[in-house]
Amino acid sequence: MKIALVGIGKIAVDQHVPAIAASDDWELAATVSRHGSVEGVEAFDDFDAMLAARSDIRVVSLCLPPVPRFEYAAKAIRAGRHVMLEKPPGATLAECHMLERMAHAHGVSIYATWHSREADKVSAAKKWLSDKTLNSLHVTWKEDVRRWHPGQEWVWEPGGMGVFDPGINALSIVTEILPDDVHLKSAYLDIPSNKQTPIGAALEFVHPTGAAVTADFDWRQTGDQIWMIEAVTEQGTLTLTDGGARILIDGIEDAVQSENPLHGEYPNLYAKMARLVTNGGVDMDLRPMVHVSDALALGRRTAVEPFYE
């Protein structure tokens, strides 16, 4: 199937373009970007012009920042195109619900992707936890914003989510691997005095059986980057590290390779999008975004030192 990639920035170049190129399901037929392009692929700088000129392109993958994404997705759906949304799927929950309703009304597929759910050991963690009694779960997600979002000022503006841009990756894993849903109890947010969104966050959740579920997010990490989830159960302790790429049970690493032949988060996402389009499916799981929205609503804000690149 022919697909158009909209927003040719770092994530598109690093992840989306290679995943599409390696897939037997997709042909990258066009790009839309004010500044970027992909060699050998027809490039547009206007989305409406692409939709008008390329009626043969059935699917649009949106890699734009979350704030402008709704307008592009709505235009694509009205034009009868299937839509794939980079995470987070939008700037607000209301617009995500609207897009899902529009997709159903126009008979097209829409997919809110969560790439961290496709990390190699996430499915194994979900299976292991499925019959365990949870005592506690703690997320430690600490990285250097200068390394991963250099010069991307939109992350500090309303709708950019700040540290929840990576933190939502952790929440997407937690909502996938826990057998029971949790909801937010409290949040503490560190806001740089010259920014609009948090650079650090501490979250506490309510679990239906009383297990302690907490998370610490920080964008000021130097040195080693930490993407870890530890779940303590009455039957043992599970630890996911490296963003879900490695799993340890009671400190012993499971080195068994995944049976999934795709070997990669974004190849898995594009394979699922192909299935959704083929079968007429919709996947708009918004649970990770609900937690972020709740944190921004309930969070106690503390002003911290200004942040500069």
PDB file of N, CA and C in Angstrom, residues 215-276:
ATOM      1  N   ALA A 215       5.570   6.466  39.902  1.00  0.00           N
ATOM      2  CA  ALA A 215       6.453   6.744  38.762  1.00  0.00           C
ATOM      3  C   ALA A 215       7.234   8.017  39.018  1.00  0.00           C
ATOM      4  N   ASP A 216       8.486   8.022  38.584  1.00  0.00           N
ATOM      5  CA  ASP A 216       9.331   9.210  38.605  1.00  0.00           C
ATOM      6  C   ASP A 216       9.848   9.459  37.193  1.00  0.00           C
ATOM      7  N   PHE A 217       9.568  10.658  36.670  1.00  0.00           N
ATOM      8  CA  PHE A 217      10.040  11.062  35.354  1.00  0.00           C
ATOM      9  C   PHE A 217      10.974  12.267  35.513  1.00  0.00           C
ATOM     10  N   ASP A 218      12.061  12.280  34.767  1.00  0.00           N
ATOM     11  CA  ASP A 218      12.974  13.418  34.843  1.00  0.00           C
ATOM     12  C   ASP A 218      13.665  13.596  33.502  1.00  0.00           C
ATOM     13  N   TRP A 219      13.716  14.864  33.043  1.00  0.00           N
ATOM     14  CA  TRP A 219      14.363  15.189  31.775  1.00  0.00           C
ATOM     15  C   TRP A 219      15.733  15.835  31.990  1.00  0.00           C
ATOM     16  N   ARG A 220      16.238  15.783  33.220  1.00  0.00           N
ATOM     17  CA  ARG A 220      17.521  16.414  33.527  1.00  0.00           C
ATOM     18  C   ARG A 220      18.622  15.390  33.722  1.00  0.00           C
ATOM     19  N   GLN A 221      18.397  14.158  33.320  1.00  0.00           N
ATOM     20  CA  GLN A 221      19.349  13.083  33.544  1.00  0.00           C
ATOM     21  C   GLN A 221      20.611  13.280  32.707  1.00  0.00           C
ATOM     22  N   THR A 222      21.758  13.114  33.333  1.00  0.00           N
ATOM     23  CA  THR A 222      23.028  13.105  32.610  1.00  0.00           C
ATOM     24  C   THR A 222      23.645  11.717  32.749  1.00  0.00           C
ATOM     25  N   GLY A 223      24.576  11.403  31.872  1.00  0.00           N
ATOM     26  CA  GLY A 223      25.184  10.072  31.927  1.00  0.00           C
ATOM     27  C   GLY A 223      24.228   9.023  31.404  1.00  0.00           C
ATOM     28  N   ASP A 224      24.195   7.868  32.072  1.00  0.00           N
ATOM     29  CA  ASP A 224      23.344   6.771  31.627  1.00  0.00           C
ATOM     30  C   ASP A 224      21.872   7.177  31.672  1.00  0.00           C
ATOM     31  N   GLN A 225      21.155   6.828  30.618  1.00  0.00           N
ATOM     32  CA  GLN A 225      19.715   7.055  30.552  1.00  0.00           C
ATOM     33  C   GLN A 225      19.007   5.872  31.214  1.00  0.00           C
ATOM     34  N   ILE A 226      17.946   6.158  31.949  1.00  0.00           N
ATOM     35  CA  ILE A 226      17.272   5.121  32.729  1.00  0.00           C
ATOM     36  C   ILE A 226      15.818   5.008  32.273  1.00  0.00           C
ATOM     37  N   TRP A 227      15.467   3.838  31.756  1.00  0.00           N
ATOM     38  CA  TRP A 227      14.087   3.538  31.375  1.00  0.00           C
ATOM     39  C   TRP A 227      13.739   2.186  32.002  1.00  0.00           C
ATOM     40  N   MET A 228      13.205   2.195  33.215  1.00  0.00           N
ATOM     41  CA  MET A 228      13.053   0.963  33.980  1.00  0.00           C
ATOM     42  C   MET A 228      11.683   0.905  34.655  1.00  0.00           C
ATOM     43  N   ILE A 229      11.126  -0.303  34.687  1.00  0.00           N
ATOM     44  CA  ILE A 229       9.884  -0.581  35.411  1.00  0.00           C
ATOM     45  C   ILE A 229      10.131  -1.807  36.275  1.00  0.00           C
ATOM     46  N   GLU A 230       9.879  -1.677  37.576  1.00  0.00           N
ATOM     47  CA  GLU A 230      10.057  -2.802  38.488  1.00  0.00           C
ATOM     48  C   GLU A 230       8.718  -3.139  39.136  1.00  0.00           C
ATOM     49  N   ALA A 231       8.293  -4.390  38.992  1.00  0.00           N
ATOM     50  CA  ALA A 231       7.044  -4.873  39.570  1.00  0.00           C
ATOM     51  C   ALA A 231       7.362  -5.954  40.598  1.00  0.00           C
ATOM     52  N   VAL A 232       7.008  -5.684  41.850  1.00  0.00           N
ATOM     53  CA  VAL A 232       7.220  -6.645  42.936  1.00  0.00           C
ATOM     54  C   VAL A 232       5.902  -7.367  43.182  1.00  0.00           C
ATOM     55  N   THR A 233       5.926  -8.698  43.083  1.00  0.00           N
ATOM     56  CA  THR A 233       4.729  -9.498  43.316  1.00  0.00           C
ATOM     57  C   THR A 233       4.997 -10.505  44.429  1.00  0.00           C
ATOM     58  N   GLU A 234       3.946 -11.147  44.884  1.00  0.00           N
ATOM     59  CA  GLU A 234       4.123 -12.182  45.903  1.00  0.00           C
ATOM     60  C   GLU A 234       4.839 -13.404  45.346  1.00  0.00           C
ATOM     61  N   GLN A 235       4.916 -13.495  44.020  1.00  0.00           N
ATOM     62  CA  GLN A 235       5.565 -14.641  43.390  1.00  0.00           C
ATOM     63  C   GLN A 235       6.942 -14.292  42.811  1.00  0.00           C
ATOM     64  N   GLY A 236       7.433 -13.082  43.038  1.00  0.00           N
ATOM     65  CA  GLY A 236       8.742 -12.699  42.528  1.00  0.00           C
ATOM     66  C   GLY A 236       8.737 -11.283  41.992  1.00  0.00           C
ATOM     67  N   THR A 237       9.905 -10.849  41.531  1.00  0.00           N
ATOM     68  CA  THR A 237      10.078  -9.478  41.061  1.00  0.00           C
ATOM     69  C   THR A 237      10.447  -9.464  39.585  1.00  0.00           C
ATOM     70  N   LEU A 238       9.710  -8.681  38.834  1.00  0.00           N
ATOM     71  CA  LEU A 238       9.974  -8.491  37.407  1.00  0.00           C
ATOM     72  C   LEU A 238      10.569  -7.113  37.197  1.00  0.00           C
ATOM     73  N   THR A 239      11.625  -7.037  36.399  1.00  0.00           N
ATOM     74  CA  THR A 239      12.239  -5.756  36.062  1.00  0.00           C
ATOM     75  C   THR A 239      12.378  -5.646  34.550  1.00  0.00           C
ATOM     76  N   LEU A 240      11.788  -4.614  33.993  1.00  0.00           N
ATOM     77  CA  LEU A 240      11.999  -4.265  32.584  1.00  0.00           C
ATOM     78  C   LEU A 240      13.002  -3.121  32.536  1.00  0.00           C
ATOM     79  N   THR A 241      14.040  -3.265  31.727  1.00  0.00           N
ATOM     80  CA  THR A 241      15.024  -2.198  31.582  1.00  0.00           C
ATOM     81  C   THR A 241      15.177  -1.840  30.108  1.00  0.00           C
ATOM     82  N   ASP A 242      15.939  -0.774  29.870  1.00  0.00           N
ATOM     83  CA  ASP A 242      16.193  -0.305  28.501  1.00  0.00           C
ATOM     84  C   ASP A 242      14.895  -0.076  27.731  1.00  0.00           C
ATOM     85  N   GLY A 243      13.891   0.472  28.434  1.00  0.00           N
ATOM     86  CA  GLY A 243      12.634   0.795  27.777  1.00  0.00           C
ATOM     87  C   GLY A 243      11.807  -0.408  27.367  1.00  0.00           C
ATOM     88  N   GLY A 244      12.075  -1.556  27.976  1.00  0.00           N
ATOM     89  CA  GLY A 244      11.339  -2.772  27.641  1.00  0.00           C
ATOM     90  C   GLY A 244      12.110  -3.738  26.775  1.00  0.00           C
ATOM     91  N   ALA A 245      13.361  -3.431  26.478  1.00  0.00           N
ATOM     92  CA  ALA A 245      14.169  -4.310  25.629  1.00  0.00           C
ATOM     93  C   ALA A 245      14.730  -5.505  26.390  1.00  0.00           C
ATOM     94  N   ARG A 246      14.850  -5.377  27.727  1.00  0.00           N
ATOM     95  CA  ARG A 246      15.395  -6.457  28.552  1.00  0.00           C
ATOM     96  C   ARG A 246      14.440  -6.743  29.707  1.00  0.00           C
ATOM     97  N   ILE A 247      14.402  -8.008  30.128  1.00  0.00           N
ATOM     98  CA  ILE A 247      13.559  -8.407  31.243  1.00  0.00           C
ATOM     99  C   ILE A 247      14.357  -9.285  32.193  1.00  0.00           C
ATOM    100  N   LEU A 248      14.177  -9.029  33.500  1.00  0.00           N
ATOM    101  CA  LEU A 248      14.802  -9.843  34.539  1.00  0.00           C
ATOM    102  C   LEU A 248      13.711 -10.325  35.485  1.00  0.00           C
ATOM    103  N   ILE A 249      13.794 -11.582  35.871  1.00  0.00           N
ATOM    104  CA  ILE A 249      12.911 -12.150  36.876  1.00  0.00           C
ATOM    105  C   ILE A 249      13.768 -12.523  38.081  1.00  0.00           C
ATOM    106  N   ASP A 250      13.495 -11.890  39.215  1.00  0.00           N
ATOM    107  CA  ASP A 250      14.294 -12.078  40.423  1.00  0.00           C
ATOM    108  C   ASP A 250      15.781 -11.891  40.141  1.00  0.00           C
ATOM    109  N   GLY A 251      16.077 -10.882  39.325  1.00  0.00           N
ATOM    110  CA  GLY A 251      17.461 -10.523  39.028  1.00  0.00           C
ATOM    111  C   GLY A 251      18.140 -11.333  37.951  1.00  0.00           C
ATOM    112  N   ILE A 252      17.455 -12.342  37.414  1.00  0.00           N
ATOM    113  CA  ILE A 252      18.039 -13.195  36.368  1.00  0.00           C
ATOM    114  C   ILE A 252      17.453 -12.786  35.024  1.00  0.00           C
ATOM    115  N   GLU A 253      18.319 -12.441  34.092  1.00  0.00           N
ATOM    116  CA  GLU A 253      17.848 -11.938  32.809  1.00  0.00           C
ATOM    117  C   GLU A 253      17.357 -13.069  31.923  1.00  0.00           C
ATOM    118  N   ASP A 254      16.235 -12.821  31.273  1.00  0.00           N
ATOM    119  CA  ASP A 254      15.716 -13.725  30.254  1.00  0.00           C
ATOM    120  C   ASP A 254      16.353 -13.333  28.932  1.00  0.00           C
ATOM    121  N   ALA A 255      17.276 -14.159  28.471  1.00  0.00           N
ATOM    122  CA  ALA A 255      18.010 -13.845  27.241  1.00  0.00           C
ATOM    123  C   ALA A 255      17.386 -14.486  26.013  1.00  0.00           C
ATOM    124  N   VAL A 256      16.218 -15.105  26.156  1.00  0.00           N
ATOM    125  CA  VAL A 256      15.572 -15.754  25.018  1.00  0.00           C
ATOM    126  C   VAL A 256      15.120 -14.684  24.026  1.00  0.00           C
ATOM    127  N   GLN A 257      15.447 -14.873  22.779  1.00  0.00           N
ATOM    128  CA  GLN A 257      15.078 -13.911  21.758  1.00  0.00           C
ATOM    129  C   GLN A 257      13.587 -13.990  21.473  1.00  0.00           C
ATOM    130  N   SER A 258      13.027 -12.850  21.127  1.00  0.00           N
ATOM    131  CA  SER A 258      11.614 -12.802  20.792  1.00  0.00           C
ATOM    132  C   SER A 258      11.341 -13.639  19.550  1.00  0.00           C
ATOM    133  N   GLU A 259      10.134 -14.224  19.521  1.00  0.00           N
ATOM    134  CA  GLU A 259       9.721 -14.972  18.338  1.00  0.00           C
ATOM    135  C   GLU A 259       9.242 -14.056  17.219  1.00  0.00           C
ATOM    136  N   ASN A 260       9.056 -12.784  17.522  1.00  0.00           N
ATOM    137  CA  ASN A 260       8.603 -11.834  16.518  1.00  0.00           C
ATOM    138  C   ASN A 260       9.727 -11.587  15.515  1.00  0.00           C
ATOM    139  N   PRO A 261       9.502 -11.877  14.246  1.00  0.00           N
ATOM    140  CA  PRO A 261      10.575 -11.737  13.258  1.00  0.00           C
ATOM    141  C   PRO A 261      10.853 -10.300  12.848  1.00  0.00           C
ATOM    142  N   LEU A 262      10.024  -9.341  13.282  1.00  0.00           N
ATOM    143  CA  LEU A 262      10.185  -7.977  12.800  1.00  0.00           C
ATOM    144  C   LEU A 262      11.334  -7.245  13.481  1.00  0.00           C
ATOM    145  N   HIS A 263      11.626  -7.595  14.732  1.00  0.00           N
ATOM    146  CA  HIS A 263      12.776  -7.031  15.439  1.00  0.00           C
ATOM    147  C   HIS A 263      12.771  -5.504  15.419  1.00  0.00           C
ATOM    148  N   GLY A 264      11.783  -4.916  16.059  1.00  0.00           N
ATOM    149  CA  GLY A 264      11.808  -3.466  16.150  1.00  0.00           C
ATOM    150  C   GLY A 264      10.446  -2.898  16.471  1.00  0.00           C
ATOM    151  N   GLU A 265      10.458  -1.788  17.235  1.00  0.00           N
ATOM    152  CA  GLU A 265       9.199  -1.188  17.634  1.00  0.00           C
ATOM    153  C   GLU A 265       8.425  -0.655  16.442  1.00  0.00           C
ATOM    154  N   TYR A 266       9.060   0.136  15.599  1.00  0.00           N
ATOM    155  CA  TYR A 266       8.336   0.763  14.495  1.00  0.00           C
ATOM    156  C   TYR A 266       7.962  -0.213  13.387  1.00  0.00           C
ATOM    157  N   PRO A 267       8.789  -1.202  13.045  1.00  0.00           N
ATOM    158  CA  PRO A 267       8.291  -2.230  12.121  1.00  0.00           C
ATOM    159  C   PRO A 267       7.029  -2.916  12.626  1.00  0.00           C
ATOM    160  N   ASN A 268       6.949  -3.152  13.936  1.00  0.00           N
ATOM    161  CA  ASN A 268       5.742  -3.759  14.500  1.00  0.00           C
ATOM    162  C   ASN A 268       4.539  -2.837  14.345  1.00  0.00           C
ATOM    163  N   LEU A 269       4.742  -1.533  14.564  1.00  0.00           N
ATOM    164  CA  LEU A 269       3.639  -0.587  14.409  1.00  0.00           C
ATOM    165  C   LEU A 269       3.115  -0.577  12.974  1.00  0.00           C
ATOM    166  N   TYR A 270       4.018  -0.568  12.014  1.00  0.00           N
ATOM    167  CA  TYR A 270       3.567  -0.520  10.621  1.00  0.00           C
ATOM    168  C   TYR A 270       2.928  -1.838  10.186  1.00  0.00           C
ATOM    169  N   ALA A 271       3.383  -2.945  10.747  1.00  0.00           N
ATOM    170  CA  ALA A 271       2.725  -4.221  10.461  1.00  0.00           C
ATOM    171  C   ALA A 271       1.301  -4.215  11.006  1.00  0.00           C
ATOM    172  N   LYS A 272       1.115  -3.646  12.203  1.00  0.00           N
ATOM    173  CA  LYS A 272      -0.231  -3.583  12.776  1.00  0.00           C
ATOM    174  C   LYS A 272      -1.111  -2.638  11.978  1.00  0.00           C
ATOM    175  N   MET A 273      -0.558  -1.518  11.522  1.00  0.00           N
ATOM    176  CA  MET A 273      -1.350  -0.601  10.710  1.00  0.00           C
ATOM    177  C   MET A 273      -1.814  -1.282   9.432  1.00  0.00           C
ATOM    178  N   ALA A 274      -0.954  -2.086   8.837  1.00  0.00           N
ATOM    179  CA  ALA A 274      -1.352  -2.817   7.628  1.00  0.00           C
ATOM    180  C   ALA A 274      -2.527  -3.742   7.918  1.00  0.00           C
ATOM    181  N   ARG A 275      -2.493  -4.398   9.070  1.00  0.00           N
ATOM    182  CA  ARG A 275      -3.605  -5.295   9.436  1.00  0.00           C
ATOM    183  C   ARG A 275      -4.886  -4.510   9.680  1.00  0.00           C
ATOM    184  N   LEU A 276      -4.781  -3.359  10.341  1.00  0.00           N
ATOM    185  CA  LEU A 276      -5.966  -2.554  10.592  1.00  0.00           C
ATOM    186  C   LEU A 276      -6.612  -2.091   9.294  1.00  0.00           C
TER     187      LEU A 276
END
